[in-house]
Amino acid sequence: SQQGEEDPQALSIQEGENATMNCSYKTSINNLQWYRQNSGRGLVHLILIRSNEREKHSGRLRVTLDTSKKSSSLLITASRAADTASYFCATTEGTGTASKLTFGTGTRLQVTL
Amino acid sequence: DAGVIQSPRHEVTEMGQEVTLRCKLISGHNSLFWYRQTMMRGLELLIYFNNNVPIDDSGMPEDRFSAKMPNASFSTLKIQPSEPRDSAVYFCASSLPGAQAFFGQGTRLTVV
């Protein structure tokens, strides 16, 4: 089963524009992470935001987290053709040292020149 | 460290055959996850381990699937007997608890 659902499923923008992807989840979490996957490759970690944080930045990435609404957003500013990929949110839940990492359905981003 | 290493990268097998997928964790990581990715169902968590112990195997689709961690750095996912609907890309990932996960390049399984 999947914890999160992402919106939109697919997004097509032009280079230089901003891309916003949203993620909703169902249960209480320890943290939320965003990953990127290029076609046919493994997932690569982008950014992690803890449950007690509301916003985090990393380069051109900005992530927000609203635990009251069980939602997160990923903003990619000044997009480039190389940003074309699928983006997934993932939630970490669990107590003690064992943490379950569950992924959402993903957003396919296409950035055109 | 070379990262998470999966083998084989591609596997084509006939229905009914046993398939074993292998994963080498990053040294020092004690959480291990197995995922299956298909167009229809996305990225599904099959099972995860902590300190070599299976914590949650509720995502394992059937008794035909089994996973083991014989030691802290290695895991196998076995399908016996395999069926065409098992065709997918299988990923393993390792992490420290609650931290970012590092993924292998995946094994693309085709069952004919």
Coordinates of N, CA and C in Angstrom, one line a residue:
Chain A
S1 N 0.9 -1.2 0.0 CA 0.0 0.0 0.0 C 0.9 1.2 0.0
Q2 N 0.3 2.4 -0.4 CA 1.1 3.6 -0.5 C 0.5 4.6 0.5
Q3 N 1.4 5.3 1.2 CA 1.1 6.3 2.2 C 0.6 7.6 1.6
G4 N 1.3 8.0 0.5 CA 1.0 9.3 0.0 C 0.5 9.3 -1.4
E5 N -0.2 10.4 -1.7 CA -0.7 10.6 -3.1 C -0.2 12.0 -3.5
E6 N 0.3 12.0 -4.7 CA 0.8 13.3 -5.2 C 0.0 13.9 -6.3
D7 N 0.1 15.2 -6.4 CA -0.7 15.9 -7.3 C 0.2 17.1 -7.8
P8 N 0.2 17.3 -9.1 CA -0.5 16.5 -10.2 C 0.3 15.2 -10.5
Q9 N -0.3 14.3 -11.2 CA 0.4 13.1 -11.7 C 1.4 13.4 -12.7
A10 N 1.1 14.4 -13.5 CA 2.1 14.8 -14.5 C 2.1 16.4 -14.7
L11 N 3.2 16.9 -15.0 CA 3.4 18.4 -15.0 C 4.4 18.7 -16.2
S12 N 3.9 19.6 -17.0 CA 4.8 20.0 -18.2 C 5.0 21.5 -18.1
I13 N 6.2 22.0 -18.0 CA 6.5 23.4 -17.9 C 7.7 23.7 -18.9
Q14 N 7.9 25.0 -19.1 CA 9.0 25.5 -19.9 C 10.2 25.8 -19.0
E15 N 11.4 25.7 -19.5 CA 12.6 26.0 -18.8 C 12.5 27.4 -18.2
G16 N 12.9 27.6 -17.0 CA 12.9 28.9 -16.3 C 11.6 29.1 -15.4
E17 N 10.6 28.3 -15.7 CA 9.4 28.4 -14.9 C 9.6 27.6 -13.6
N18 N 8.7 27.9 -12.6 CA 8.7 27.1 -11.3 C 7.8 25.9 -11.4
A19 N 8.2 24.9 -10.7 CA 7.3 23.7 -10.7 C 7.0 23.4 -9.3
T20 N 5.7 23.2 -9.0 CA 5.2 22.9 -7.7 C 4.5 21.5 -7.7
M21 N 4.9 20.7 -6.8 CA 4.3 19.3 -6.6 C 3.8 19.2 -5.2
N22 N 2.6 18.6 -5.1 CA 2.0 18.4 -3.7 C 1.9 17.0 -3.4
C23 N 1.9 16.7 -2.0 CA 1.9 15.4 -1.5 C 1.0 15.4 -0.3
S24 N 0.1 14.4 -0.3 CA -0.8 14.2 0.9 C -0.5 12.8 1.5
Y25 N -0.6 12.7 2.8 CA -0.4 11.4 3.4 C -1.4 11.2 4.5
K26 N -1.4 10.0 5.1 CA -2.5 9.6 5.9 C -2.2 9.4 7.4
T27 N -1.0 9.1 7.8 CA -0.8 8.8 9.2 C 0.2 9.8 9.8
S28 N 0.4 9.7 11.1 CA 1.5 10.5 11.7 C 2.8 10.1 11.2
I29 N 3.7 11.1 11.1 CA 5.0 10.8 10.5 C 6.1 11.3 11.4
N30 N 7.3 10.8 11.2 CA 8.5 11.3 11.9 C 9.2 12.4 11.0
N31 N 9.2 12.1 9.7 CA 9.7 13.1 8.8 C 9.2 12.8 7.4
L32 N 9.4 13.7 6.5 CA 8.9 13.5 5.1 C 10.1 13.8 4.2
Q33 N 10.3 13.0 3.2 CA 11.4 13.1 2.3 C 10.9 13.2 0.8
W34 N 11.7 13.9 0.0 CA 11.4 13.9 -1.4 C 12.6 13.3 -2.2
Y35 N 12.2 12.5 -3.2 CA 13.2 11.8 -4.0 C 12.9 12.1 -5.5
R36 N 13.9 11.9 -6.3 CA 13.8 12.1 -7.7 C 14.3 10.7 -8.4
Q37 N 13.6 10.4 -9.5 CA 13.9 9.2 -10.2 C 14.0 9.5 -11.7
N38 N 15.1 9.4 -12.3 CA 15.2 9.4 -13.7 C 14.8 8.1 -14.3
S39 N 14.3 8.1 -15.5 CA 13.8 7.0 -16.2 C 14.7 5.8 -16.1
G40 N 14.3 4.7 -15.6 CA 15.1 3.4 -15.6 C 16.2 3.4 -14.5
R41 N 16.2 4.4 -13.6 CA 17.2 4.4 -12.6 C 16.6 4.3 -11.2
G42 N 17.5 4.2 -10.2 CA 17.1 4.2 -8.8 C 16.7 5.6 -8.4
L43 N 16.1 5.7 -7.2 CA 15.7 6.9 -6.6 C 16.9 7.6 -5.9
V44 N 16.9 8.9 -6.0 CA 17.9 9.7 -5.4 C 17.3 10.7 -4.4
H45 N 17.8 10.7 -3.2 CA 17.3 11.6 -2.2 C 17.5 13.1 -2.5
L46 N 16.5 13.9 -2.3 CA 16.7 15.3 -2.5 C 16.7 16.1 -1.2
I47 N 15.7 15.9 -0.3 CA 15.6 16.7 0.9 C 14.7 16.0 1.9
L48 N 15.0 16.3 3.2 CA 14.3 15.7 4.3 C 13.8 16.8 5.2
I49 N 12.5 16.8 5.5 CA 12.0 17.8 6.5 C 11.4 17.0 7.6
R50 N 11.7 17.4 8.8 CA 11.2 16.8 10.0 C 9.8 17.2 10.4
S51 N 9.1 16.4 11.2 CA 7.7 16.7 11.5 C 7.6 18.0 12.3
N52 N 8.6 18.5 12.9 CA 8.5 19.7 13.7 C 9.0 20.9 12.9
E53 N 9.3 20.7 11.6 CA 9.7 21.8 10.7 C 8.6 22.2 9.8
R54 N 8.6 23.4 9.3 CA 7.5 23.8 8.4 C 8.0 24.1 7.0
E55 N 9.3 24.5 6.9 CA 9.8 24.8 5.6 C 11.3 24.5 5.6
K56 N 11.8 24.1 4.4 CA 13.2 23.9 4.3 C 13.7 24.2 2.9
H57 N 14.9 24.6 2.7 CA 15.4 25.0 1.4 C 16.7 24.2 1.2
S58 N 16.9 23.9 -0.1 CA 18.2 23.3 -0.5 C 18.4 23.7 -2.0
G59 N 19.3 24.7 -2.2 CA 19.5 25.2 -3.6 C 18.2 25.7 -4.2
R60 N 17.8 25.2 -5.3 CA 16.6 25.6 -6.0 C 15.3 24.9 -5.5
L61 N 15.5 24.1 -4.4 CA 14.4 23.4 -3.9 C 13.8 24.0 -2.6
R62 N 12.5 24.1 -2.5 CA 11.9 24.6 -1.3 C 10.8 23.6 -0.9
V63 N 10.8 23.1 0.3 CA 9.8 22.1 0.7 C 9.1 22.7 1.9
T64 N 7.8 22.5 1.9 CA 6.9 22.9 3.0 C 6.2 21.7 3.6
L65 N 5.9 21.7 4.9 CA 5.2 20.6 5.5 C 4.1 21.2 6.4
D66 N 2.9 20.7 6.3 CA 1.8 21.1 7.1 C 1.2 19.8 7.8
T67 N 1.6 19.5 9.0 CA 1.2 18.3 9.6 C -0.2 18.3 10.0
S68 N -0.8 19.5 10.2 CA -2.3 19.5 10.5 C -3.1 19.1 9.3
K69 N -2.6 19.4 8.1 CA -3.3 19.0 6.9 C -2.7 17.7 6.3
K70 N -1.7 17.2 6.9 CA -1.0 16.0 6.4 C -0.7 16.2 4.9
S71 N 0.1 17.3 4.7 CA 0.4 17.6 3.3 C 1.8 18.3 3.2
S72 N 2.4 18.2 2.0 CA 3.7 18.8 1.8 C 3.8 19.2 0.4
S73 N 4.6 20.2 0.1 CA 4.8 20.6 -1.3 C 6.3 20.8 -1.6
L74 N 6.6 20.5 -2.8 CA 8.0 20.7 -3.3 C 8.0 21.7 -4.4
L75 N 8.7 22.7 -4.3 CA 8.9 23.8 -5.3 C 10.3 23.7 -5.9
I76 N 10.3 23.6 -7.2 CA 11.6 23.7 -7.9 C 11.6 25.1 -8.6
T77 N 12.5 26.0 -8.3 CA 12.5 27.3 -8.9 C 13.4 27.3 -10.1
A78 N 13.1 28.1 -11.1 CA 14.0 28.3 -12.3 C 14.3 27.0 -12.9
S79 N 13.3 26.2 -13.3 CA 13.5 24.8 -13.7 C 14.4 24.8 -15.0
R80 N 15.1 23.6 -15.1 CA 16.0 23.3 -16.2 C 15.5 22.0 -16.9
A81 N 15.9 21.9 -18.1 CA 15.6 20.6 -18.8 C 16.1 19.4 -18.0
A82 N 17.2 19.6 -17.4 CA 17.8 18.4 -16.6 C 16.9 18.1 -15.4
D83 N 16.0 18.9 -15.0 CA 15.1 18.6 -13.9 C 14.0 17.6 -14.3
T84 N 13.9 17.3 -15.6 CA 12.9 16.3 -16.1 C 13.1 15.0 -15.4
A85 N 12.1 14.5 -14.7 CA 12.2 13.3 -13.9 C 10.9 13.0 -13.3
S86 N 10.8 11.9 -12.5 CA 9.7 11.7 -11.6 C 10.1 12.1 -10.2
Y87 N 9.2 12.7 -9.5 CA 9.4 13.1 -8.1 C 8.5 12.4 -7.2
F88 N 9.0 11.9 -6.1 CA 8.2 11.2 -5.1 C 8.4 11.7 -3.7
C89 N 7.3 11.8 -3.0 CA 7.4 12.1 -1.6 C 7.4 10.7 -0.8
A90 N 8.0 10.7 0.3 CA 8.1 9.5 1.1 C 8.0 9.9 2.6
T91 N 7.2 9.1 3.3 CA 7.1 9.4 4.8 C 7.8 8.3 5.6
T92 N 8.3 8.8 6.7 CA 8.9 7.9 7.7 C 8.1 7.8 8.9
E93 N 7.7 6.7 9.3 CA 6.9 6.5 10.5 C 7.4 5.3 11.3
G94 N 7.1 5.3 12.6 CA 7.6 4.2 13.4 C 8.2 4.8 14.7
T95 N 8.4 3.9 15.6 CA 9.0 4.2 16.9 C 10.3 3.5 17.1
G96 N 11.0 4.0 18.0 CA 12.3 3.4 18.3 C 13.3 3.5 17.2
T97 N 14.0 2.5 16.9 CA 15.0 2.5 15.8 C 14.5 2.0 14.5
A98 N 13.3 1.5 14.4 CA 12.8 0.9 13.2 C 11.8 1.9 12.5
S99 N 12.2 2.4 11.4 CA 11.4 3.3 10.7 C 10.9 2.8 9.3
K100 N 9.6 2.9 9.1 CA 9.1 2.5 7.8 C 9.1 3.6 6.8
L101 N 9.6 3.4 5.6 CA 9.7 4.4 4.6 C 8.7 4.1 3.4
T102 N 7.7 4.8 3.3 CA 6.6 4.5 2.3 C 6.5 5.7 1.3
F103 N 6.4 5.3 0.0 CA 6.4 6.3 -1.0 C 5.0 6.6 -1.6
G104 N 4.9 7.9 -2.1 CA 3.7 8.3 -2.8 C 3.7 7.8 -4.2
T105 N 2.7 8.3 -4.9 CA 2.5 7.8 -6.3 C 3.3 8.5 -7.3
G106 N 3.9 9.7 -7.0 CA 4.9 10.3 -7.9 C 4.2 11.3 -8.8
T107 N 5.0 12.3 -9.2 CA 4.7 13.3 -10.2 C 5.7 13.3 -11.3
R108 N 5.3 13.1 -12.5 CA 6.2 13.1 -13.7 C 6.3 14.6 -14.2
L109 N 7.5 15.1 -14.1 CA 7.8 16.5 -14.5 C 8.6 16.5 -15.8
Q110 N 8.0 17.2 -16.7 CA 8.7 17.4 -18.0 C 9.0 18.9 -18.2
V111 N 10.3 19.2 -18.4 CA 10.7 20.6 -18.6 C 11.2 20.7 -20.0
T112 N 10.6 21.6 -20.7 CA 10.9 21.7 -22.2 C 11.7 23.0 -22.4
L113 N 12.5 23.0 -23.4 CA 13.3 24.2 -23.8 C 12.5 25.3 -24.4
Chain B
D1 N 32.6 4.1 -0.2 CA 31.6 3.0 -0.4 C 31.0 3.1 -1.7
A2 N 30.8 1.9 -2.4 CA 30.2 1.9 -3.7 C 28.7 2.1 -3.8
G3 N 28.1 2.3 -2.6 CA 26.7 2.5 -2.6 C 26.0 1.1 -2.5
V4 N 24.6 1.2 -2.6 CA 23.8 -0.1 -2.6 C 24.0 -0.8 -3.9
I5 N 24.3 -2.1 -3.8 CA 24.6 -2.8 -5.1 C 23.6 -3.9 -5.2
Q6 N 22.9 -4.0 -6.3 CA 21.9 -5.0 -6.6 C 22.4 -5.9 -7.7
S7 N 22.0 -7.1 -7.6 CA 22.3 -8.0 -8.7 C 21.2 -9.1 -8.8
P8 N 21.0 -9.6 -10.1 CA 21.5 -9.0 -11.3 C 20.8 -7.7 -11.7
R9 N 21.2 -7.0 -12.7 CA 20.5 -5.8 -13.1 C 19.3 -6.2 -14.0
H10 N 19.4 -7.3 -14.7 CA 18.3 -7.8 -15.5 C 18.1 -9.3 -15.3
E11 N 16.9 -9.7 -15.3 CA 16.7 -11.2 -15.1 C 15.4 -11.5 -16.0
V12 N 15.6 -12.5 -16.9 CA 14.5 -13.0 -17.6 C 14.4 -14.5 -17.3
T13 N 13.2 -14.9 -16.9 CA 13.1 -16.3 -16.5 C 11.7 -16.8 -16.9
E14 N 11.6 -18.1 -16.9 CA 10.3 -18.7 -17.3 C 9.4 -18.9 -16.1
M15 N 8.1 -18.8 -16.4 CA 7.2 -19.0 -15.3 C 7.4 -20.3 -14.6
G16 N 7.3 -20.3 -13.3 CA 7.5 -21.5 -12.5 C 9.0 -21.6 -11.9
Q17 N 9.9 -20.8 -12.5 CA 11.3 -20.9 -12.0 C 11.5 -20.1 -10.8
E18 N 12.5 -20.5 -10.0 CA 12.8 -19.7 -8.8 C 13.7 -18.5 -9.2
V19 N 13.5 -17.4 -8.6 CA 14.3 -16.2 -8.9 C 14.8 -15.6 -7.6
T20 N 16.1 -15.3 -7.5 CA 16.7 -14.7 -6.4 C 17.4 -13.4 -6.7
L21 N 16.9 -12.4 -6.0 CA 17.5 -11.0 -6.2 C 18.4 -10.7 -5.0
R22 N 19.5 -10.1 -5.3 CA 20.5 -9.8 -4.2 C 20.7 -8.4 -4.0
C23 N 21.1 -8.0 -2.8 CA 21.3 -6.6 -2.4 C 22.4 -6.5 -1.4
K24 N 23.4 -5.7 -1.6 CA 24.4 -5.4 -0.7 C 24.2 -4.0 -0.1
L25 N 24.1 -3.9 1.2 CA 23.8 -2.6 1.8 C 25.1 -1.8 1.9
I26 N 24.9 -0.5 2.2 CA 26.0 0.4 2.5 C 26.5 0.1 3.9
S27 N 27.8 0.0 4.0 CA 28.4 -0.4 5.3 C 27.9 0.6 6.4
G28 N 27.5 0.0 7.5 CA 27.0 0.8 8.6 C 25.5 1.1 8.7
H29 N 24.9 0.9 7.6 CA 23.4 1.1 7.6 C 22.7 -0.1 8.2
N30 N 21.7 0.1 9.0 CA 21.0 -1.0 9.6 C 19.6 -1.1 9.3
S31 N 19.1 -0.3 8.3 CA 17.7 -0.5 7.8 C 17.8 -0.9 6.4
L32 N 17.0 -1.9 6.0 CA 17.0 -2.4 4.6 C 15.6 -2.5 4.1
F33 N 15.3 -1.9 2.9 CA 14.0 -1.9 2.4 C 14.0 -2.6 1.0
W34 N 12.9 -3.4 0.7 CA 12.7 -4.0 -0.6 C 11.4 -3.3 -1.2
Y35 N 11.5 -2.8 -2.4 CA 10.4 -2.2 -3.1 C 10.2 -2.9 -4.4
R36 N 9.0 -2.8 -4.9 CA 8.6 -3.3 -6.3 C 8.0 -2.1 -7.0
Q37 N 8.4 -1.9 -8.2 CA 7.9 -0.7 -9.0 C 7.3 -1.2 -10.3
T38 N 6.0 -0.9 -10.5 CA 5.3 -1.2 -11.8 C 4.5 0.1 -12.2
M39 N 4.2 0.1 -13.4 CA 3.4 1.3 -13.9 C 2.0 1.3 -13.2
M40 N 1.5 0.2 -13.0 CA 0.1 0.1 -12.5 C 0.1 0.5 -11.0
R41 N 1.0 0.0 -10.2 CA 0.9 0.1 -8.8 C 2.0 1.0 -8.2
G42 N 2.8 1.6 -9.0 CA 3.8 2.5 -8.5 C 4.9 1.8 -7.7
L43 N 5.4 2.5 -6.6 CA 6.5 1.9 -5.8 C 5.9 1.4 -4.5
E44 N 5.9 0.1 -4.4 CA 5.3 -0.6 -3.3 C 6.4 -1.1 -2.3
L45 N 6.2 -0.9 -1.1 CA 7.1 -1.4 0.0 C 6.7 -2.9 0.2
L46 N 7.7 -3.8 0.0 CA 7.4 -5.2 0.2 C 7.7 -5.6 1.6
I47 N 8.9 -5.3 2.1 CA 9.3 -5.7 3.4 C 10.5 -4.8 3.8
Y48 N 10.6 -4.5 5.2 CA 11.8 -3.9 5.6 C 12.4 -4.5 6.9
F49 N 13.7 -4.4 7.0 CA 14.4 -5.0 8.1 C 15.1 -3.9 8.9
N50 N 15.3 -4.2 10.2 CA 16.1 -3.3 11.0 C 17.0 -4.2 11.8
N51 N 18.3 -3.9 11.8 CA 19.3 -4.8 12.4 C 19.1 -6.3 12.1
N52 N 18.9 -6.6 10.8 CA 18.8 -7.9 10.3 C 17.4 -8.6 10.6
V53 N 16.5 -7.9 11.3 CA 15.3 -8.5 11.7 C 14.1 -8.0 10.9
P54 N 13.3 -8.8 10.3 CA 12.2 -8.3 9.5 C 11.2 -7.6 10.4
I55 N 10.8 -6.4 10.1 CA 9.9 -5.6 11.0 C 8.5 -5.6 10.4
D56 N 8.4 -5.5 9.1 CA 7.0 -5.4 8.5 C 7.1 -6.0 7.2
D57 N 6.4 -7.2 7.0 CA 6.4 -7.8 5.7 C 5.0 -7.8 5.1
S58 N 4.2 -6.9 5.6 CA 2.8 -6.8 5.1 C 2.6 -6.5 3.7
G59 N 3.7 -6.0 3.1 CA 3.6 -5.7 1.6 C 4.0 -6.9 0.7
M60 N 4.5 -7.9 1.3 CA 4.8 -9.1 0.5 C 3.6 -9.7 -0.1
P61 N 3.5 -9.8 -1.4 CA 2.2 -10.1 -2.0 C 1.7 -11.5 -1.7
E62 N 2.6 -12.5 -1.7 CA 2.1 -13.9 -1.5 C 3.2 -14.7 -0.8
D63 N 2.8 -15.9 -0.4 CA 3.8 -16.8 0.2 C 4.9 -17.2 -0.8
R64 N 4.7 -16.9 -2.1 CA 5.8 -17.2 -3.0 C 7.0 -16.3 -2.9
F65 N 6.8 -15.2 -2.1 CA 7.9 -14.2 -1.9 C 8.4 -14.4 -0.5
S66 N 9.8 -14.4 -0.4 CA 10.4 -14.4 0.9 C 11.7 -13.6 0.8
A67 N 12.1 -13.0 1.9 CA 13.3 -12.2 2.0 C 14.0 -12.5 3.3
K68 N 15.4 -12.4 3.1 CA 16.2 -12.8 4.3 C 17.4 -11.8 4.4
M69 N 17.9 -11.7 5.6 CA 19.2 -10.9 5.8 C 20.1 -11.9 6.5
P70 N 20.9 -12.6 5.9 CA 21.8 -13.6 6.5 C 22.9 -12.9 7.3
N71 N 23.2 -11.6 7.0 CA 24.1 -10.9 7.8 C 23.8 -9.4 7.6
A72 N 24.6 -8.5 8.3 CA 24.3 -7.1 8.3 C 24.5 -6.4 7.0
S73 N 25.1 -7.0 6.0 CA 25.4 -6.3 4.8 C 24.8 -6.8 3.6
F74 N 24.0 -7.9 3.7 CA 23.5 -8.6 2.5 C 22.0 -9.0 2.7
S75 N 21.3 -9.0 1.6 CA 19.9 -9.4 1.7 C 19.5 -10.1 0.4
T76 N 18.6 -11.0 0.5 CA 18.0 -11.7 -0.7 C 16.5 -11.6 -0.7
L77 N 15.9 -11.5 -1.9 CA 14.5 -11.5 -2.1 C 14.3 -12.7 -3.1
K78 N 13.5 -13.7 -2.7 CA 13.3 -14.9 -3.5 C 11.8 -15.0 -3.9
I79 N 11.6 -15.4 -5.1 CA 10.3 -15.6 -5.6 C 10.3 -17.1 -6.2
Q80 N 9.4 -17.9 -5.6 CA 9.4 -19.3 -5.9 C 7.9 -19.8 -5.7
P81 N 7.3 -20.2 -6.8 CA 7.6 -20.1 -8.2 C 7.2 -18.8 -8.8
S82 N 8.0 -18.3 -9.8 CA 7.7 -17.0 -10.3 C 6.5 -17.1 -11.3
E83 N 5.8 -16.0 -11.5 CA 4.7 -15.9 -12.4 C 4.8 -14.6 -13.2
P84 N 4.2 -14.5 -14.4 CA 4.3 -13.3 -15.3 C 4.0 -12.0 -14.6
R85 N 3.0 -12.1 -13.6 CA 2.6 -10.8 -12.9 C 3.6 -10.3 -12.0
D86 N 4.7 -11.1 -11.7 CA 5.8 -10.7 -10.9 C 6.7 -9.8 -11.6
S87 N 6.5 -9.6 -12.9 CA 7.4 -8.8 -13.7 C 7.4 -7.4 -13.3
A88 N 8.5 -6.8 -12.9 CA 8.6 -5.4 -12.4 C 10.0 -5.1 -12.2
V89 N 10.3 -3.9 -11.7 CA 11.6 -3.5 -11.3 C 11.6 -3.6 -9.8
Y90 N 12.6 -4.3 -9.2 CA 12.7 -4.5 -7.8 C 13.9 -3.7 -7.3
F91 N 13.6 -2.8 -6.3 CA 14.7 -2.0 -5.7 C 14.9 -2.4 -4.3
C92 N 16.2 -2.3 -3.8 CA 16.5 -2.3 -2.4 C 17.1 -1.0 -2.1
A93 N 16.9 -0.6 -0.8 CA 17.5 0.6 -0.3 C 17.9 0.4 1.1
S94 N 19.0 1.1 1.5 CA 19.4 1.0 2.9 C 19.6 2.4 3.5
S95 N 19.5 2.5 4.8 CA 19.6 3.7 5.5 C 20.0 3.5 7.0
L96 N 20.3 4.6 7.6 CA 20.3 4.7 9.1 C 18.8 4.9 9.5
P97 N 18.4 4.6 10.7 CA 17.0 4.7 11.0 C 16.5 6.1 10.9
G98 N 15.4 6.3 10.1 CA 14.7 7.5 9.9 C 15.5 8.5 9.0
A99 N 16.6 8.1 8.5 CA 17.4 9.1 7.7 C 17.1 8.8 6.2
Q100 N 17.8 9.5 5.3 CA 17.6 9.4 3.9 C 18.0 7.9 3.5
A101 N 17.3 7.4 2.5 CA 17.6 6.1 2.0 C 18.4 6.2 0.7
F102 N 19.3 5.2 0.6 CA 20.1 5.1 -0.6 C 19.7 3.9 -1.4
F103 N 19.3 4.1 -2.7 CA 18.8 3.1 -3.5 C 19.8 2.4 -4.4
G104 N 19.6 1.1 -4.6 CA 20.4 0.5 -5.7 C 19.8 0.8 -7.0
Q105 N 20.4 0.3 -8.1 CA 20.0 0.6 -9.4 C 18.8 -0.2 -9.9
G106 N 18.4 -1.2 -9.1 CA 17.2 -2.0 -9.4 C 17.6 -3.2 -10.2
T107 N 16.7 -4.2 -10.1 CA 16.7 -5.4 -10.9 C 15.4 -5.4 -11.7
R108 N 15.6 -5.4 -13.0 CA 14.4 -5.5 -13.9 C 14.1 -7.0 -14.2
L109 N 13.0 -7.5 -13.6 CA 12.6 -8.9 -13.7 C 11.5 -9.0 -14.8
T110 N 11.7 -10.0 -15.7 CA 10.7 -10.3 -16.7 C 10.5 -11.8 -16.5
V111 N 9.2 -12.2 -16.3 CA 8.8 -13.6 -16.2 C 7.9 -13.9 -17.4
V112 N 8.4 -14.8 -18.2 CA 7.7 -15.1 -19.5 C 7.0 -16.5 -19.4

